[in-house]
Each structure stands twice: as structure tokens, then as C-alpha cells.
Short mmCIF file of C-alpha atoms in Angstrom, two decimals:
data_model
loop_
_atom_site.label_atom_id
_atom_site.label_comp_id
_atom_site.label_asym_id
_atom_site.label_seq_id
_atom_site.Cartn_x
_atom_site.Cartn_y
_atom_site.Cartn_z
CA ASP A 1390 47.36 226.20 314.46
CA ASN A 1391 46.52 230.25 314.36
CA ARG A 1392 49.64 231.40 312.80
CA GLY A 1393 48.69 233.85 309.95
CA LYS A 1394 45.38 234.51 311.69
CA LEU A 1395 43.97 237.70 312.87
CA ILE A 1396 40.71 236.32 314.58
CA GLU A 1397 39.94 232.82 315.91
CA ASP A 1398 37.27 230.84 313.84
CA ASP A 1399 34.51 230.79 315.96
CA PRO A 1400 31.20 230.25 314.21
CA ASP A 1401 29.08 229.86 317.15
CA ALA A 1402 30.21 233.31 318.64
CA GLY A 1403 29.87 234.99 315.01
CA ARG A 1404 33.45 235.22 314.37
CA THR A 1405 34.80 234.99 311.20
CA GLU A 1406 38.37 233.77 310.31
CA LEU A 1407 40.17 236.35 308.85
CA ALA A 1408 44.15 235.73 307.39
CA ALA A 1409 46.31 238.20 308.55
CA SER A 1410 48.02 238.74 305.44
CA THR A 1411 44.47 239.56 303.69
CA ALA A 1412 44.13 242.09 306.25
CA ILE A 1413 47.54 243.71 306.15
CA GLU A 1414 47.90 244.11 302.56
CA PRO A 1415 46.46 247.26 301.82
CA PHE A 1416 48.33 249.12 304.43
CA VAL A 1417 51.40 247.86 303.19
CA SER A 1418 50.55 249.01 299.88
CA GLU A 1419 49.55 252.25 301.12
CA VAL A 1420 52.63 252.77 303.08
CA THR A 1421 55.04 252.10 300.02
CA THR A 1422 53.60 254.75 298.48
CA TYR A 1423 54.41 257.53 301.08
CA PRO A 1424 57.52 259.87 299.66
CA GLY A 1425 61.19 258.41 300.76
CA VAL A 1426 59.80 254.66 301.01
CA HIS A 1427 61.40 252.25 298.92
CA ALA A 1428 59.48 249.08 300.12
CA ALA A 1429 57.42 248.00 303.19
CA HIS A 1430 56.66 244.96 304.66
CA ALA A 1431 54.26 244.07 307.48
CA THR A 1432 53.03 241.67 309.54
CA LEU A 1433 49.76 241.20 311.92
CA ALA A 1434 49.57 239.04 314.40
CA GLY A 1435 47.72 238.31 317.75
CA THR A 1436 44.46 237.30 318.46
CA ARG A 1437 41.22 239.72 318.14
CA ASP A 1438 41.88 240.88 321.64
CA THR A 1439 45.73 241.38 321.18
CA PRO A 1440 46.54 242.65 317.53
CA ALA A 1441 49.59 243.65 316.89
CA VAL A 1442 51.73 245.21 313.53
CA ALA A 1443 55.43 244.94 313.23
CA LEU A 1444 56.33 247.26 309.97
CA VAL A 1445 59.77 247.28 308.28
CA ILE A 1446 60.39 250.07 306.15
CA SER A 1447 63.02 250.25 303.55
CA ALA A 1448 63.65 254.03 302.97
CA GLU A 1449 65.35 255.79 300.17
CA GLN A 1450 68.93 257.71 300.95
CA GLY A 1451 67.57 260.92 302.39
CA GLY A 1452 64.28 259.63 303.05
CA ASP A 1453 62.64 261.88 305.98
CA LEU A 1454 61.68 259.34 308.47
CA THR A 1455 59.98 261.64 310.55
CA GLU A 1456 57.42 262.22 307.76
CA ILE A 1457 57.05 258.66 306.96
CA ARG A 1458 56.63 257.95 310.54
CA HIS A 1459 54.01 260.47 310.75
CA ARG A 1460 52.17 259.49 307.61
CA ILE A 1461 51.89 256.14 309.13
CA ASP A 1462 50.38 257.37 312.26
CA THR A 1463 48.12 259.85 310.85
CA ASP A 1464 47.00 257.91 307.48
CA GLY A 1465 47.86 254.45 307.45
CA LEU A 1466 47.15 253.15 310.68
CA PRO A 1467 43.96 254.90 311.40
CA ARG A 1468 42.59 253.59 308.33
CA LEU A 1469 43.78 250.05 309.01
CA CYS A 1470 42.09 250.21 312.59
CA GLN A 1471 39.02 251.28 311.09
CA ALA A 1472 39.04 248.28 308.53
CA LEU A 1473 39.56 245.88 311.11
CA ASP A 1474 37.32 247.65 313.95
CA LEU A 1475 39.91 248.37 316.30
CA ASP A 1476 40.38 251.28 318.55
CA THR A 1477 44.16 250.79 318.95
CA LEU A 1478 46.82 248.68 317.17
CA PRO A 1479 50.25 248.35 318.97
CA THR A 1480 52.67 248.75 316.45
CA THR A 1481 56.34 248.46 315.78
CA VAL A 1482 58.23 250.24 313.06
CA GLU A 1483 61.77 249.54 312.07
CA PHE A 1484 63.63 251.40 309.40
CA ARG A 1485 66.18 250.57 306.86
CA PHE A 1486 68.08 252.38 304.40
CA SER A 1487 67.63 251.36 300.82
CA THR A 1488 70.88 250.97 298.58
CA LYS A 1489 68.87 252.44 295.93
CA ALA A 1490 68.80 256.02 295.48
CA GLY A 1491 66.18 258.38 293.79
CA ALA A 1492 62.47 258.10 293.10
CA ARG A 1493 61.41 254.47 292.24
CA ALA A 1494 59.48 254.07 288.48
CA LEU A 1495 55.67 253.97 288.84
#
């Protein structure tokens, strides 16, 4: 059962099993800090050869979705790709609006 795994366990090929949740947590934490983002949740699925990210963002009322997406594409995803040693990482982003207004407490 490979659910929740990014890389299959294959010690003979020098591969290491990596839990998808472990790989995606720093990315989600970063996205949550972007201005206008109330919360974020991401799922990293697939194998080493066919990984994909599904990202759901709860945006604050009045949040700049274009800027949030730009930050994901120019900051968050490149760092995630580098951490996973990938050239590209297909990603879907779904925006939802939070009913909470204003800045969150840090």
C-alpha cells in the first residue's frame, strides 16, 4: 500500500521511503504565512516519477489571489521542488474564501 508515500521503498535501488506528509509540511507552513492566506492544506501524492500536489487555500476576505498564486509559483514551489530534487511538480490550487476577516494573530 503506497498511500501517503512519495517514493516507493526499494532498498536495492538505493531509494528511501518518504512520507508525503513529511515532505509537504514545510511548504504548507510557508504558504500559510503569505499575506491574505488564512489557512492552507496540501496533499502530495504519486510516485517519484509522477508526483503531484493538490493545494487548497483559505483566503482572507480581500486577499489578493493573484499575488498569493505568484508567491506559490515563485517562492514556495521552487523550494519544494528543490527539497524533493524535482525539476517540475504539477500543482493544482483551489481557493476558498474564509469567513474570518482581518489579520490573524501570530
